Structures are given as structure tokens and as C-alpha cells.
Amino acid sequence: MNMEICAGTVEVHIDVSTESESDSIEIVDEFPRTRRRTDILKDLYDGKWMEAKQGEFSNIDLKAKSAGVEDGELQSMRKDQMNVLHEKVERRLKQLDIICAMPEKHRPAKLSDDIEAALIPYPKSEVLIHKFNIKITRRDIATLNSPNWLNDEVINFYMNLIMDRSMKNKRLPRVYVFSTFFYPKLYQSGHKSVDIFTYDILLIPIHLDVHWCMATVDFRKRCISYYDSMLGDNPECLKLILEYLEAEHLDKKKTPYKTAAWKLECPKNIPEQMNGSDCGVFSCTFAEFKSRLSPLDFTQEDMPYFRQRMVYEIIKGELLEEESMVEGIEEKREYWRR
């Protein structure tokens, strides 16, 4: 895989397709300063390359299923493969120093003792919290250190924090979250034991092998949205989710689900990722904001703050309360009555 990354004013090509540990970097030439950093970084996730990688992942998944591999073994295989890729990309991102600095407005005078203690890297296997039938170790929490990519455990735990808050706070929409392993197995996932139609919002993490996105289902607005911090499109994902809703409705309600009026969208006027490592944090933040009907008024510059905040919320086992959940709540209630 060749990646073009903005580092100062030079264009850098990195090859991570080889197993070599040489980490060679080739300086190609200067490019005009008018070239947008966003466009350069989008080359990290070239459309054809992403399709090829997604196809490889799907083939691995299907081969494992045909061989009768259990879910636990499948997840272990996937983690091993992702860890190898993560190490290579993270090593190169650190060498290029393309990570955005924390803005002054979000720079805390001092990290809380709890966060500092949680980010101590050893012993890696030490369990920091066990909740929602998920164990978060120091190895997992370390993925929240920039420029690391978030892993399945951190994202699944955070999604459960969002759902847990919605169950406890009756002022908020009822939210149901899916596991990160749901979408890759959507074709063979079967029916949920829970009735998803009793909820207001569904949150579905989408893992495209090397990129995280977030899909949402809003039953009141009859809308399925796909939030990609790289502003990509995924109509296949939207169609699959709609078909899943139709199948679930037929299973639970024994009647066809009327979806003709439903809207499928890939919003573009959303916060945009400006580096190669924050897609998981963006996806979790999209989910958290949408779960409380909040405008997506954050930027790439806020990601260091959200990384630290997620560390704190995970080790404490609950989300911090937002003032916006209290302010304007009557307007939000009226929205959900419609």
C-alpha cells in the first residue's frame, strides 16, 4: 500500500505492503502550498485500495466461517492481523509527526491522576475495568493515546456507555448499540433477541479493516445515516442496514416494514478528520453527540481532548453529563413526540 502524507511541505510515499522492518521513507518532491492537507490525507484511504482491502477481509471472514471457526477464534484472528497493520502505520505516523497538537482551549493544566494512572503502559494485561461483559486492560486503554487507532474493546465499551446512559436518563432518546463485529457478519447475523423497534436510535460501528465509521438509524426521522470522518460514501452499507430492518420487522412484527419513505444519507457537512489515526475517536464522538441530539460542533483540534475524556469515562464506567442535555430539553422532548 502506498500512502501520501502531508509532512511540512513535502510529499512522502510510504510502503507498508512489505513485511520488511526497514521503514524506508522516500522524499518525492515539493507540492504547492495551496494543495489541501485533507486531499493529501485522503490518499491514505484510496477508494479502490479500500475496496480491495475490504474484499480481503470479507474473504478471510467467509473462509473462517466455512471452516467452522467459532466467533472467539475469528475475533482473535482479526485482532492479530489488525495489530500487525496498526504497528506498521503507527510507527510511520510517529516518524512523520503529522499529529495535530492539542489546542490551548482544550489543554488541561494537568491530567487528572486517574487518567495518568490509567495510561501507565504496564502491566499490559492488567484489567482496569470489567463491565458490560467487556474487560478493558492497559493494552486497550493505551489505544486512546495519540496517534494510536482504537481497538474493538474500547469502541464496544464506549458504545455500551452511551446505551447505559440512555437507559438511566429518561430525558434522552432510547439508544441501542451494536457490536463492532455486527456489520462484517451482517449477512449471516440472524435476528436479534431484542426488539430494536422499541428504541429511538440505533448506533452501528462500521469497521472497514483500517478505517472506522459510524452508522445511525433514527426511527422518528425515518433516516439511516453514515458518518465518515473522511467524507466517504457507502451506499452498500446503507442498503444492507435498511434490508436488515425489513427482515427484523418481519421477524418481530410478522408484517412487512414500510421503508419507501425512509431517507438514506452520507452527510458531508460534518467534522472532518485531518490525520490518519483519529477515525475511531471521530466515530465514537459522532455516536455520543447523535445519541443526545446534539449538533456535531467539534473539529479535528478537539480530538486530543476527546481521547483524554474517553479514558476518564471508560475507567469510571460512565459518561460525563453535558449541560446541553439539560438545556433545551423541552424542545427535544417535543421532537420525540412528533
Tab-separated table of C-alpha atoms in Angstrom:
chain	number	residue	atom	x	y	z
A	1	MET	CA	0.000	0.000	0.000
A	2	ASN	CA	1.408	3.423	-0.907
A	3	MET	CA	0.413	6.353	1.261
A	4	GLU	CA	0.944	10.049	0.524
A	5	ILE	CA	1.032	12.079	3.716
A	6	CYS	CA	1.478	15.793	4.285
A	7	ALA	CA	4.599	16.395	6.355
A	8	GLY	CA	5.560	20.069	6.236
A	9	THR	CA	5.730	20.952	2.549
A	10	VAL	CA	6.942	17.694	1.064
A	11	GLU	CA	5.104	14.732	-0.315
A	12	VAL	CA	6.103	11.465	1.321
A	13	HIS	CA	5.473	7.951	-0.013
A	14	ILE	CA	5.391	5.081	2.470
A	15	ASP	CA	5.156	1.424	1.540
A	16	VAL	CA	3.521	-0.757	4.199
A	17	SER	CA	2.784	-3.667	1.898
A	18	THR	CA	6.069	-5.359	2.746
A	19	GLU	CA	6.894	-7.292	5.868
A	20	SER	CA	10.291	-5.565	5.994
A	21	GLU	CA	11.142	-3.613	9.104
A	22	SER	CA	13.359	-1.151	7.189
A	23	ASP	CA	10.802	1.684	7.446
A	24	SER	CA	12.302	3.409	4.432
A	25	ILE	CA	10.876	6.813	3.500
A	26	GLU	CA	11.203	8.317	0.044
A	27	ILE	CA	11.010	12.116	-0.360
A	28	VAL	CA	9.428	12.727	-3.760
A	29	ASP	CA	9.163	16.465	-4.321
A	30	GLU	CA	7.575	19.645	-3.064
A	31	PHE	CA	3.928	20.303	-3.761
A	32	PRO	CA	2.098	23.641	-3.919
A	33	ARG	CA	1.121	25.069	-0.578
A	34	THR	CA	-2.373	25.546	-1.940
A	35	ARG	CA	-2.951	21.796	-2.001
A	36	ARG	CA	-5.357	20.959	0.839
A	37	ARG	CA	-3.990	18.724	3.544
A	38	THR	CA	-7.328	16.929	3.605
A	39	ASP	CA	-6.958	15.873	-0.051
A	40	ILE	CA	-3.464	14.542	0.584
A	41	LEU	CA	-4.567	12.560	3.602
A	42	LYS	CA	-7.498	11.104	1.692
A	43	ASP	CA	-4.900	9.216	-0.359
A	44	LEU	CA	-4.403	7.149	2.779
A	45	TYR	CA	-7.765	5.628	2.047
A	46	ASP	CA	-7.869	5.424	-1.749
A	47	GLY	CA	-11.269	4.131	-2.810
A	48	LYS	CA	-10.029	1.215	-4.920
A	49	TRP	CA	-7.497	0.219	-2.284
A	50	MET	CA	-10.187	0.311	0.434
A	51	GLU	CA	-12.465	-1.882	-1.687
A	52	ALA	CA	-9.632	-4.353	-2.209
A	53	LYS	CA	-8.791	-4.466	1.496
A	54	GLN	CA	-12.448	-4.838	2.429
A	55	GLY	CA	-12.695	-7.717	-0.036
A	56	GLU	CA	-9.664	-9.393	1.534
A	57	PHE	CA	-11.223	-9.079	4.969
A	58	SER	CA	-14.522	-10.482	3.725
A	59	ASN	CA	-12.723	-13.461	2.171
A	60	ILE	CA	-10.946	-14.180	5.449
A	61	ASP	CA	-14.270	-13.943	7.289
A	62	LEU	CA	-16.022	-16.301	4.869
A	63	LYS	CA	-13.157	-18.813	4.913
A	64	ALA	CA	-13.221	-18.850	8.688
A	65	LYS	CA	-16.973	-19.427	8.742
A	66	SER	CA	-16.749	-22.239	6.192
A	67	ALA	CA	-14.089	-23.923	8.306
A	68	GLY	CA	-16.393	-23.815	11.290
A	69	VAL	CA	-14.295	-21.348	13.258
A	70	GLU	CA	-16.056	-20.080	16.383
A	71	ASP	CA	-16.639	-16.357	16.929
A	72	GLY	CA	-13.952	-16.154	19.597
A	73	GLU	CA	-11.309	-17.592	17.267
A	74	LEU	CA	-12.486	-15.354	14.420
A	75	GLN	CA	-12.120	-12.278	16.608
A	76	SER	CA	-8.667	-13.402	17.733
A	77	MET	CA	-7.542	-13.861	14.114
A	78	ARG	CA	-8.836	-10.425	13.237
A	79	LYS	CA	-7.065	-8.802	16.204
A	80	ASP	CA	-3.742	-10.413	15.314
A	81	GLN	CA	-3.944	-9.162	11.733
A	82	MET	CA	-5.004	-5.673	12.785
A	83	ASN	CA	-2.249	-5.427	15.417
A	84	VAL	CA	0.421	-6.079	12.779
A	85	LEU	CA	-1.024	-3.419	10.463
A	86	HIS	CA	-1.536	-0.934	13.310
A	87	GLU	CA	2.076	-1.238	14.445
A	88	LYS	CA	3.385	-0.511	10.949
A	89	VAL	CA	1.163	2.501	10.308
A	90	GLU	CA	1.566	3.958	13.809
A	91	ARG	CA	5.354	3.705	13.540
A	92	ARG	CA	5.308	5.706	10.321
A	93	LEU	CA	2.826	8.278	11.597
A	94	LYS	CA	5.083	8.923	14.586
A	95	GLN	CA	8.108	9.312	12.309
A	96	LEU	CA	6.295	11.879	10.175
A	97	ASP	CA	4.912	13.764	13.191
A	98	ILE	CA	1.595	14.600	11.480
A	99	ILE	CA	-0.439	14.521	14.662
A	100	CYS	CA	-2.360	17.703	15.399
A	101	ALA	CA	-1.296	19.424	18.620
A	102	MET	CA	-3.850	19.875	21.365
A	103	PRO	CA	-5.352	23.381	21.083
A	104	GLU	CA	-4.902	25.715	24.028
A	105	LYS	CA	-8.644	25.903	24.691
A	106	HIS	CA	-8.731	22.166	25.495
A	107	ARG	CA	-5.272	21.803	27.041
A	108	PRO	CA	-5.753	20.890	30.714
A	109	ALA	CA	-3.302	22.345	33.208
A	110	LYS	CA	-2.627	18.824	34.406
A	111	LEU	CA	-4.057	15.437	33.582
A	112	SER	CA	-6.124	14.005	36.373
A	113	ASP	CA	-4.339	11.430	38.480
A	114	ASP	CA	-6.866	8.825	37.313
A	115	ILE	CA	-6.052	9.383	33.643
A	116	GLU	CA	-2.317	9.437	34.265
A	117	ALA	CA	-2.541	6.200	36.239
A	118	ALA	CA	-4.669	4.511	33.555
A	119	LEU	CA	-2.188	5.415	30.815
A	120	ILE	CA	0.755	3.763	32.564
A	121	PRO	CA	1.534	1.076	29.963
A	122	TYR	CA	2.459	-1.836	32.234
A	123	PRO	CA	1.419	-4.465	33.071
A	124	LYS	CA	-0.354	-4.557	29.706
A	125	SER	CA	-2.764	-7.344	30.667
A	126	GLU	CA	-3.957	-5.679	33.882
A	127	VAL	CA	-7.746	-5.229	33.830
A	128	LEU	CA	-8.722	-1.633	34.628
A	129	ILE	CA	-12.482	-2.150	34.482
A	130	HIS	CA	-14.849	-5.051	33.788
A	131	LYS	CA	-18.361	-4.018	32.785
A	132	PHE	CA	-20.909	-4.908	30.081
A	133	ASN	CA	-19.144	-8.283	29.917
A	134	ILE	CA	-16.108	-6.461	28.468
A	135	LYS	CA	-12.689	-6.299	30.110
A	136	ILE	CA	-10.606	-3.191	29.435
A	137	THR	CA	-6.885	-3.708	30.012
A	138	ARG	CA	-3.972	-1.277	29.986
A	139	ARG	CA	-3.224	-2.512	26.466
A	140	ASP	CA	-6.741	-1.495	25.392
A	141	ILE	CA	-6.742	1.898	27.118
A	142	ALA	CA	-3.348	2.666	25.537
A	143	THR	CA	-5.081	2.822	22.145
A	144	LEU	CA	-6.546	6.133	23.339
A	145	ASN	CA	-3.045	7.597	23.410
A	146	SER	CA	-2.488	9.583	20.209
A	147	PRO	CA	-1.690	8.559	17.467
A	148	ASN	CA	-2.951	5.031	18.177
A	149	TRP	CA	-6.009	3.536	16.482
A	150	LEU	CA	-8.839	2.484	18.783
A	151	ASN	CA	-9.489	-1.246	19.081
A	152	ASP	CA	-12.765	-3.180	19.251
A	153	GLU	CA	-12.781	-3.409	23.052
A	154	VAL	CA	-12.560	0.345	23.566
A	155	ILE	CA	-15.219	1.131	20.958
A	156	ASN	CA	-17.603	-1.588	22.168
A	157	PHE	CA	-17.198	-0.462	25.783
A	158	TYR	CA	-17.813	3.178	24.852
A	159	MET	CA	-20.898	2.283	22.822
A	160	ASN	CA	-22.262	0.466	25.871
A	161	LEU	CA	-21.629	3.563	27.996
A	162	ILE	CA	-23.827	5.512	25.568
A	163	MET	CA	-26.614	2.922	25.750
A	164	ASP	CA	-26.308	2.683	29.534
A	165	ARG	CA	-26.736	6.452	29.840
A	166	SER	CA	-29.822	6.425	27.639
A	167	MET	CA	-31.401	3.743	29.833
A	168	LYS	CA	-30.750	5.722	33.027
A	169	ASN	CA	-31.576	9.196	31.720
A	170	LYS	CA	-35.214	9.276	30.617
A	171	ARG	CA	-34.756	12.749	29.153
A	172	LEU	CA	-32.707	11.253	26.332
A	173	PRO	CA	-33.704	9.110	23.333
A	174	ARG	CA	-33.652	5.360	23.906
A	175	VAL	CA	-30.489	4.085	22.250
A	176	TYR	CA	-29.494	0.572	21.221
A	177	VAL	CA	-25.907	-0.143	20.138
A	178	PHE	CA	-24.483	-2.926	18.012
A	179	SER	CA	-21.120	-4.626	18.451
A	180	THR	CA	-18.231	-3.791	16.142
A	181	PHE	CA	-18.470	-7.410	14.963
A	182	PHE	CA	-22.078	-6.971	13.781
A	183	TYR	CA	-21.524	-5.316	10.402
A	184	PRO	CA	-18.895	-7.745	8.987
A	185	LYS	CA	-21.329	-10.611	9.724
A	186	LEU	CA	-24.499	-8.789	8.712
A	187	TYR	CA	-25.361	-11.311	6.007
A	188	GLN	CA	-25.302	-14.219	8.461
A	189	SER	CA	-26.029	-12.389	11.729
A	190	GLY	CA	-29.564	-13.717	12.128
A	191	HIS	CA	-32.226	-11.971	14.167
A	192	LYS	CA	-31.755	-10.082	17.411
A	193	SER	CA	-33.407	-11.375	20.557
A	194	VAL	CA	-34.131	-7.752	21.456
A	195	ASP	CA	-36.870	-5.796	19.673
A	196	ILE	CA	-34.897	-2.951	18.110
A	197	PHE	CA	-38.129	-1.177	17.148
A	198	THR	CA	-38.731	-0.232	20.783
A	199	TYR	CA	-35.740	2.130	20.574
A	200	ASP	CA	-35.413	5.623	19.110
A	201	ILE	CA	-31.871	5.433	17.767
A	202	LEU	CA	-29.582	2.588	16.699
A	203	LEU	CA	-25.799	3.060	16.641
A	204	ILE	CA	-23.779	0.738	14.397
A	205	PRO	CA	-19.955	0.961	14.360
A	206	ILE	CA	-18.631	0.202	10.877
A	207	HIS	CA	-15.126	-1.255	10.588
A	208	LEU	CA	-13.636	-1.165	7.090
A	209	ASP	CA	-10.474	-3.069	8.007
A	210	VAL	CA	-8.320	0.058	8.500
A	211	HIS	CA	-10.985	2.720	8.980
A	212	TRP	CA	-13.822	3.314	11.456
A	213	CYS	CA	-17.158	4.931	10.568
A	214	MET	CA	-20.493	5.199	12.377
A	215	ALA	CA	-23.972	4.423	11.041
A	216	THR	CA	-27.114	5.599	12.818
A	217	VAL	CA	-30.765	4.638	12.460
A	218	ASP	CA	-33.254	7.302	13.549
A	219	PHE	CA	-36.713	5.727	13.716
A	220	ARG	CA	-38.557	9.001	14.350
A	221	LYS	CA	-36.963	10.764	11.393
A	222	ARG	CA	-37.024	7.558	9.306
A	223	CYS	CA	-33.422	8.083	8.339
A	224	ILE	CA	-30.280	5.940	8.114
A	225	SER	CA	-27.074	7.991	8.179
A	226	TYR	CA	-23.467	7.037	7.501
A	227	TYR	CA	-20.905	9.255	9.236
A	228	ASP	CA	-17.404	9.021	7.773
A	229	SER	CA	-14.803	11.488	9.061
A	230	MET	CA	-13.017	11.107	5.695
A	231	LEU	CA	-16.282	12.132	3.961
A	232	GLY	CA	-16.570	8.870	2.068
A	233	ASP	CA	-19.723	7.282	0.626
A	234	ASN	CA	-21.013	3.805	1.405
A	235	PRO	CA	-24.425	3.252	-0.234
A	236	GLU	CA	-23.974	-0.522	0.105
A	237	CYS	CA	-23.821	-0.171	3.881
A	238	LEU	CA	-26.997	1.931	3.965
A	239	LYS	CA	-28.836	-0.575	1.777
A	240	LEU	CA	-27.723	-3.511	3.938
A	241	ILE	CA	-28.941	-1.817	7.104
A	242	LEU	CA	-32.305	-0.994	5.517
A	243	GLU	CA	-32.705	-4.615	4.414
A	244	TYR	CA	-31.781	-5.721	7.925
A	245	LEU	CA	-34.542	-3.518	9.376
A	246	GLU	CA	-37.046	-5.028	6.964
A	247	ALA	CA	-36.017	-8.565	7.928
A	248	GLU	CA	-36.122	-7.769	11.646
A	249	HIS	CA	-39.585	-6.219	11.366
A	250	LEU	CA	-40.900	-9.264	9.542
A	251	ASP	CA	-39.423	-11.499	12.248
A	252	LYS	CA	-40.638	-9.458	15.237
A	253	LYS	CA	-43.902	-7.940	13.960
A	254	LYS	CA	-44.825	-10.580	11.354
A	255	THR	CA	-45.619	-7.820	8.865
A	256	PRO	CA	-43.595	-6.134	6.080
A	257	TYR	CA	-41.784	-2.948	7.090
A	258	LYS	CA	-42.746	0.105	5.042
A	259	THR	CA	-39.443	1.737	4.092
A	260	ALA	CA	-40.400	3.624	0.926
A	261	ALA	CA	-40.315	6.963	2.766
A	262	TRP	CA	-37.008	6.291	4.509
A	263	LYS	CA	-34.033	8.535	3.743
A	264	LEU	CA	-30.526	7.110	3.262
A	265	GLU	CA	-27.713	9.641	3.573
A	266	CYS	CA	-23.941	10.080	3.806
A	267	PRO	CA	-23.685	13.603	5.297
A	268	LYS	CA	-20.819	15.776	4.078
A	269	ASN	CA	-21.270	18.838	6.282
A	270	ILE	CA	-19.750	17.082	9.283
A	271	PRO	CA	-16.485	17.307	11.260
A	272	GLU	CA	-13.620	16.137	9.075
A	273	GLN	CA	-10.594	14.069	10.017
A	274	MET	CA	-7.231	15.700	9.277
A	275	ASN	CA	-4.831	12.896	10.148
A	276	GLY	CA	-4.544	9.150	9.659
A	277	SER	CA	-5.302	7.881	13.151
A	278	ASP	CA	-8.374	9.562	14.690
A	279	CYS	CA	-11.175	7.818	12.759
A	280	GLY	CA	-12.160	5.721	15.790
A	281	VAL	CA	-12.377	8.753	18.069
A	282	PHE	CA	-14.418	10.621	15.451
A	283	SER	CA	-16.807	7.661	15.130
A	284	CYS	CA	-17.336	7.406	18.889
A	285	THR	CA	-17.847	11.166	19.128
A	286	PHE	CA	-20.380	11.105	16.267
A	287	ALA	CA	-22.293	8.412	18.183
A	288	GLU	CA	-22.161	10.226	21.520
A	289	PHE	CA	-23.354	13.537	20.073
A	290	LYS	CA	-26.154	11.958	17.995
A	291	SER	CA	-27.351	9.931	20.998
A	292	ARG	CA	-28.276	13.164	22.795
A	293	LEU	CA	-29.473	15.071	19.698
A	294	SER	CA	-26.546	17.456	19.842
A	295	PRO	CA	-25.163	19.332	16.806
A	296	LEU	CA	-21.835	17.958	15.587
A	297	ASP	CA	-19.940	21.076	16.636
A	298	PHE	CA	-16.462	19.656	17.144
A	299	THR	CA	-13.331	19.598	14.968
A	300	GLN	CA	-10.057	17.732	14.488
A	301	GLU	CA	-8.492	20.074	17.048
A	302	ASP	CA	-10.796	18.647	19.719
A	303	MET	CA	-9.611	15.054	19.276
A	304	PRO	CA	-6.819	15.172	21.924
A	305	TYR	CA	-9.430	16.363	24.430
A	306	PHE	CA	-11.893	13.616	23.462
A	307	ARG	CA	-9.179	10.967	23.717
A	308	GLN	CA	-8.444	12.010	27.305
A	309	ARG	CA	-12.112	12.312	28.124
A	310	MET	CA	-12.808	8.816	26.808
A	311	VAL	CA	-10.027	7.428	29.018
A	312	TYR	CA	-11.657	9.021	32.055
A	313	GLU	CA	-15.191	7.931	31.147
A	314	ILE	CA	-14.150	4.344	30.445
A	315	ILE	CA	-12.195	3.826	33.667
A	316	LYS	CA	-15.042	5.426	35.646
A	317	GLY	CA	-17.650	3.338	33.833
A	318	GLU	CA	-19.979	6.218	32.943
A	319	LEU	CA	-20.213	9.209	30.636
A	320	LEU	CA	-19.814	12.746	31.890
A	321	GLU	CA	-23.037	14.719	31.832
A	322	GLU	CA	-23.342	17.525	29.304
A	323	GLU	CA	-25.075	20.818	30.034
A	324	SER	CA	-26.748	20.533	26.638
A	325	MET	CA	-28.684	17.522	27.919
A	326	VAL	CA	-30.467	19.832	30.355
A	327	GLU	CA	-30.690	22.985	28.270
A	328	GLY	CA	-33.423	22.926	25.655
A	329	ILE	CA	-34.732	19.566	26.811
A	330	GLU	CA	-38.349	20.605	26.220
A	331	GLU	CA	-37.603	21.227	22.550
A	332	LYS	CA	-36.006	17.800	22.338
A	333	ARG	CA	-38.980	16.164	24.032
A	334	GLU	CA	-41.285	17.835	21.534
A	335	TYR	CA	-39.123	16.446	18.719
A	336	TRP	CA	-39.578	12.898	20.016
A	337	ARG	CA	-43.342	13.350	20.428
A	338	ARG	CA	-43.712	14.003	16.692
